[in-house]
Tab-separated table of N, CA and C in Angstrom:
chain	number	residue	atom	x	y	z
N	1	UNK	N	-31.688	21.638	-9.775
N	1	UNK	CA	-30.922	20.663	-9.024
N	1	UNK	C	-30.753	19.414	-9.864
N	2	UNK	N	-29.429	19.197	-10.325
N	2	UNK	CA	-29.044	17.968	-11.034
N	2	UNK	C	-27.785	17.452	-10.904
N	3	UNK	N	-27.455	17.147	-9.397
N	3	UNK	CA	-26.290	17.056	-9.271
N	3	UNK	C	-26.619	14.986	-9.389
N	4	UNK	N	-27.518	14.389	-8.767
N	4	UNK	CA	-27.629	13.001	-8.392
N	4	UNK	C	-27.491	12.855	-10.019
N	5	UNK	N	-28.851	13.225	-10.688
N	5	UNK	CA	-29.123	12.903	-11.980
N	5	UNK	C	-27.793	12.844	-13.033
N	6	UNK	N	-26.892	13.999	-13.095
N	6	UNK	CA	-25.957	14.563	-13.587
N	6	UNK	C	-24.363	12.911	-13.569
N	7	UNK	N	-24.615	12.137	-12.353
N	7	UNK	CA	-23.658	11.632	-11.658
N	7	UNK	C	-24.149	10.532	-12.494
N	8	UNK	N	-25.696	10.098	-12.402
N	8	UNK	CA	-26.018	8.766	-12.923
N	8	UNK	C	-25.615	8.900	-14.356
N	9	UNK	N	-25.688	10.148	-14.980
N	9	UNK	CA	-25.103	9.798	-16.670
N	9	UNK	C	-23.900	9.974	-16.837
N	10	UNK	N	-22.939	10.061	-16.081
N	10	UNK	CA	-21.743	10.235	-16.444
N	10	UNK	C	-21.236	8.500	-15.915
N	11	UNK	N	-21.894	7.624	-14.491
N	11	UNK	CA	-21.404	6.597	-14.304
N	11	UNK	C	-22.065	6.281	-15.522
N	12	UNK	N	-23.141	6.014	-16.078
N	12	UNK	CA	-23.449	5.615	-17.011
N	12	UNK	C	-22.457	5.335	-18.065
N	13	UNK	N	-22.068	6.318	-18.228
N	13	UNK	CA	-20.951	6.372	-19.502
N	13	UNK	C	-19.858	5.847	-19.123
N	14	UNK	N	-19.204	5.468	-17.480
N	14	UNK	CA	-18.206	4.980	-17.515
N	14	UNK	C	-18.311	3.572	-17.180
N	15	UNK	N	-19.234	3.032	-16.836
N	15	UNK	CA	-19.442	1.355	-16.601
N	15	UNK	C	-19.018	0.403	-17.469
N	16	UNK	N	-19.444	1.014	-18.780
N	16	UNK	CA	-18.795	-0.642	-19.802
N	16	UNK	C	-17.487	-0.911	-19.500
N	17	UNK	N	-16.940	0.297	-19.180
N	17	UNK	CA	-15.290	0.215	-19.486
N	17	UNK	C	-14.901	-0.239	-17.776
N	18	UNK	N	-15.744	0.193	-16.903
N	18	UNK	CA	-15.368	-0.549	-15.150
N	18	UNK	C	-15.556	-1.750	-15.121
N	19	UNK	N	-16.566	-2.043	-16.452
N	19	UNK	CA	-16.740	-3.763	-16.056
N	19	UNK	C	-15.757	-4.394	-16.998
N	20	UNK	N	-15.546	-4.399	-18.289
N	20	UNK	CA	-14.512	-4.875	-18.762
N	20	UNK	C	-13.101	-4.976	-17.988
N	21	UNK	N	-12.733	-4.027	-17.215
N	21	UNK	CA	-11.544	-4.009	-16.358
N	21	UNK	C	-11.252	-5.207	-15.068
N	22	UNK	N	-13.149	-5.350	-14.653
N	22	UNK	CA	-13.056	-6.060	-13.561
N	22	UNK	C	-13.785	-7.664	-14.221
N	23	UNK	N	-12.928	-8.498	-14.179
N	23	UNK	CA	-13.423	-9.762	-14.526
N	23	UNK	C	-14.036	-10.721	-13.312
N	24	UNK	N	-13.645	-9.970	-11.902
N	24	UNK	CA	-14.318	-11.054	-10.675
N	24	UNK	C	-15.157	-10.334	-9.839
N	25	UNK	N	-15.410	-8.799	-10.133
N	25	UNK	CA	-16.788	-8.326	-9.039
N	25	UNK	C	-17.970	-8.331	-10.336
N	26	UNK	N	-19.187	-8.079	-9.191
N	26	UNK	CA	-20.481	-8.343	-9.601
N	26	UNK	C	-21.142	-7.102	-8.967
N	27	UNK	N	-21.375	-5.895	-9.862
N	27	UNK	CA	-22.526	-5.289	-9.392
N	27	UNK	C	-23.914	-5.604	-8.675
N	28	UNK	N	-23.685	-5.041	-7.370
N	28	UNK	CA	-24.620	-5.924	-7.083
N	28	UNK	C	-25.944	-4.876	-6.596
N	29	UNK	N	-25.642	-3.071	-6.501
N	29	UNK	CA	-26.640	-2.145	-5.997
N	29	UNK	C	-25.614	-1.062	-6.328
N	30	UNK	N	-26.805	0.030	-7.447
N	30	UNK	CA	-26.366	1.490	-7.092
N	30	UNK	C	-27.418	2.459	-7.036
N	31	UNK	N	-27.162	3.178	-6.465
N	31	UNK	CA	-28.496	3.753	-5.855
N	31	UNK	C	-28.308	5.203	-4.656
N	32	UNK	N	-29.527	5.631	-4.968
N	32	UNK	CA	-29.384	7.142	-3.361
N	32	UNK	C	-30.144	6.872	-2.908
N	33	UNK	N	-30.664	7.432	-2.117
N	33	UNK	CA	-31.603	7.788	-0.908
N	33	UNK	C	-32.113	9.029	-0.952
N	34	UNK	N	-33.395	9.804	-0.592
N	34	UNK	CA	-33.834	10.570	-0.294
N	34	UNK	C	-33.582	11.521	1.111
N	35	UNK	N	-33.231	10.402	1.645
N	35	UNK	CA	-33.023	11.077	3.238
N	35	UNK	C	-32.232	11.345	4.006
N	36	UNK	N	-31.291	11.629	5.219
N	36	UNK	CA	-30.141	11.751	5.387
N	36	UNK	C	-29.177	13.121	4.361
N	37	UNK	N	-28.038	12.777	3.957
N	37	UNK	CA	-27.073	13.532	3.500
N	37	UNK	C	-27.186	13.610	2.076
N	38	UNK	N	-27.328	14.792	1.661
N	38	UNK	CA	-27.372	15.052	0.444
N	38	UNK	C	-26.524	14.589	-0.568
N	39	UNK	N	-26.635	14.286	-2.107
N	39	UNK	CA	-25.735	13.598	-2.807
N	39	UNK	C	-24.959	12.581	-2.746
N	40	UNK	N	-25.722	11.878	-2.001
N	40	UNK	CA	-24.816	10.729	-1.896
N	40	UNK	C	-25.290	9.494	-2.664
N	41	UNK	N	-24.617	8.713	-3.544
N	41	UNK	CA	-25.128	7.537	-4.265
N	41	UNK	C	-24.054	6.482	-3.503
N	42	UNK	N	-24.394	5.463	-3.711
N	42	UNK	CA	-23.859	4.103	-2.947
N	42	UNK	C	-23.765	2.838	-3.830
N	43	UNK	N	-22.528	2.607	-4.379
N	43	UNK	CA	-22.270	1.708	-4.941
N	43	UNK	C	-22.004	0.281	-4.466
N	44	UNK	N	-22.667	-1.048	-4.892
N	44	UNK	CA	-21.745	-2.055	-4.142
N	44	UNK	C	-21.044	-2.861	-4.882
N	45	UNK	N	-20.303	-3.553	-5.031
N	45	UNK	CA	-20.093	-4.643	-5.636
N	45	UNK	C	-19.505	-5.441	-4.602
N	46	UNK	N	-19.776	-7.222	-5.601
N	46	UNK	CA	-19.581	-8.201	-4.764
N	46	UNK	C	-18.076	-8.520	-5.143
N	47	UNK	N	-17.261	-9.204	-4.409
N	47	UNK	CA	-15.669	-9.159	-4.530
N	47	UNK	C	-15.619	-10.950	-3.577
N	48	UNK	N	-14.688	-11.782	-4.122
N	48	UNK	CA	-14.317	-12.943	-3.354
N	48	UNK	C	-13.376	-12.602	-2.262
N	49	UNK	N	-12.522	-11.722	-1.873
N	49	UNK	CA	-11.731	-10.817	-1.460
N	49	UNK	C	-11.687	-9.412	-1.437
N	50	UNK	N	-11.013	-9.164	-0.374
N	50	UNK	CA	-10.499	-7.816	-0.278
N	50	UNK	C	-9.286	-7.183	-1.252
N	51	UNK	N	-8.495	-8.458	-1.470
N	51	UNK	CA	-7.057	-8.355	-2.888
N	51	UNK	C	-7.784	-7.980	-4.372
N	52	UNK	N	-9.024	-8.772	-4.259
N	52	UNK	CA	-9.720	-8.605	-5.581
N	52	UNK	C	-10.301	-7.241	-5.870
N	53	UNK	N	-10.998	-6.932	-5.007
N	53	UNK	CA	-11.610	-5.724	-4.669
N	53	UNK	C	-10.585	-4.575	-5.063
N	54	UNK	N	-9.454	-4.416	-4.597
N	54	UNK	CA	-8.628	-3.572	-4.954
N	54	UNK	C	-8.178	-3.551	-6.225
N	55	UNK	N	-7.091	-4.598	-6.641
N	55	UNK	CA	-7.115	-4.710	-7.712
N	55	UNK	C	-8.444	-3.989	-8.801
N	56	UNK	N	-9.519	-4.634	-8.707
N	56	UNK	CA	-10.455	-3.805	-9.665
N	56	UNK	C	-10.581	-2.583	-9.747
N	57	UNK	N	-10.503	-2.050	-8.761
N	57	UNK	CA	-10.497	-0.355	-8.032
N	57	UNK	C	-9.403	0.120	-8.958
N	58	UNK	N	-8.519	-0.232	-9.314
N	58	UNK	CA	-6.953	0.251	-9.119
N	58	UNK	C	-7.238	0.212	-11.022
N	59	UNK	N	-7.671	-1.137	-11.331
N	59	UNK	CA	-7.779	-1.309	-13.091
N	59	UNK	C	-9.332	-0.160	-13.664
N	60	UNK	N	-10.061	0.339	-12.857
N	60	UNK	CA	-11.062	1.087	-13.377
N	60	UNK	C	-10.801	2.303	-13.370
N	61	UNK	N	-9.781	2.562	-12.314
N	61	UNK	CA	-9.230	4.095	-12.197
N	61	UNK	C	-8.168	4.576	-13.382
N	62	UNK	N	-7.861	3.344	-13.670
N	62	UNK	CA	-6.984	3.481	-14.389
N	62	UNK	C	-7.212	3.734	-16.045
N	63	UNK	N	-8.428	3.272	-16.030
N	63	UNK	CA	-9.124	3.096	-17.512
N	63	UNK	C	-9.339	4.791	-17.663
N	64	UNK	N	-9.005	5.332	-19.182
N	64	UNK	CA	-9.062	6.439	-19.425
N	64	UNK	C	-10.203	7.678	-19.684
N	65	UNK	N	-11.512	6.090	-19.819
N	65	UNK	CA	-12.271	6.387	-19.688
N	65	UNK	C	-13.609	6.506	-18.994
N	66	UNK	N	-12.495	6.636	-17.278
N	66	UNK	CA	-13.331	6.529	-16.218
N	66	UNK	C	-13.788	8.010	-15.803
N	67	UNK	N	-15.276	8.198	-15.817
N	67	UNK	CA	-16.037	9.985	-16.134
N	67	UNK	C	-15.127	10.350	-14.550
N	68	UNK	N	-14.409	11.669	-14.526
N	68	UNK	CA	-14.282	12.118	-13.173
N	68	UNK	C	-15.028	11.814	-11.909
N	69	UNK	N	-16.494	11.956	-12.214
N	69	UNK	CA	-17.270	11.653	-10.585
N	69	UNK	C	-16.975	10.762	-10.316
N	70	UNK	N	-16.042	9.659	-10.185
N	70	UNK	CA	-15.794	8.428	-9.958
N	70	UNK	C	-14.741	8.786	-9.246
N	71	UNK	N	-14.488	9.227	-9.004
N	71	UNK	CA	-13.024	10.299	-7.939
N	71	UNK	C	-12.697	9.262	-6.889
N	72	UNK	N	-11.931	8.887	-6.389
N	72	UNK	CA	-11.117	7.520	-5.247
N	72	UNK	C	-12.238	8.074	-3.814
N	73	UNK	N	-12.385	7.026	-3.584
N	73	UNK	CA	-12.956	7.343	-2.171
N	73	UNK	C	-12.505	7.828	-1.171
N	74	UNK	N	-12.862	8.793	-0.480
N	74	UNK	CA	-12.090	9.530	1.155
N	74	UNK	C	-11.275	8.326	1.941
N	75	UNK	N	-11.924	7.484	1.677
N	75	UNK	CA	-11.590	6.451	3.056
N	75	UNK	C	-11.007	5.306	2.225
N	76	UNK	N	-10.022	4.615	2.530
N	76	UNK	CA	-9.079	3.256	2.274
N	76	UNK	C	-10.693	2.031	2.077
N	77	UNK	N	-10.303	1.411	1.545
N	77	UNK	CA	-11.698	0.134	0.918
N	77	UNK	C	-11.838	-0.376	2.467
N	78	UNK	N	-10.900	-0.567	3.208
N	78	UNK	CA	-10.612	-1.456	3.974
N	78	UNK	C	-11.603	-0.912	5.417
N	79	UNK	N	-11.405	0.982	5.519
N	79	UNK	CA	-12.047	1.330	6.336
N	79	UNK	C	-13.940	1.632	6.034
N	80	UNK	N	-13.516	1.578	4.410
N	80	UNK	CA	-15.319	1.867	4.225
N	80	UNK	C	-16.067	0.864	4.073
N	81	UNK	N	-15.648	0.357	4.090
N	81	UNK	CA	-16.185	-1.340	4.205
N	81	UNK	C	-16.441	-2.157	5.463
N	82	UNK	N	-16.190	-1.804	6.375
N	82	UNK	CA	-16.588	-1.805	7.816
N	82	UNK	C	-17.746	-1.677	8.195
């Protein structure tokens, strides 16, 4: 079983290039849990906005060298963020 482990080295490899993209969020927690639903890691970052927030989303996806597991979220920012 190396699916969590597997995820942390591939964000690994794509962060320099998510943060260079984003000049106004702040990592602020990434991380799983043991309990509950399997595979799930939880990213946060801090954003002055919701405009900002996107925007960054939109410039990291875009970077070529963003690892696949980074795949767009099911849900709009707007609803997972609730």
């Amino acid at each position: 079983y190396d699916t969590v482990p597997r995820f942390y080295e591939l964000y690994a490899s794509g962060l320099p290039s998510k943060v260079a993209a984003d000049d106004e969020g702040k990592l602020a927690f990434v991380g799983h849990v043991d309990v509950g639903r399997l595979n799930q890691v939880v990213e946060v970052w801090a954003y002055e906005s919701l405009e900002s927030s996107l925007a960054a989303r939109a410039a990291s996806r875009s970077s070529p060298s963003t690892p696949e597991s980074t795949a767009p979220s099911p849900l709009p920012a707007s609803i997972a963020t609730k």
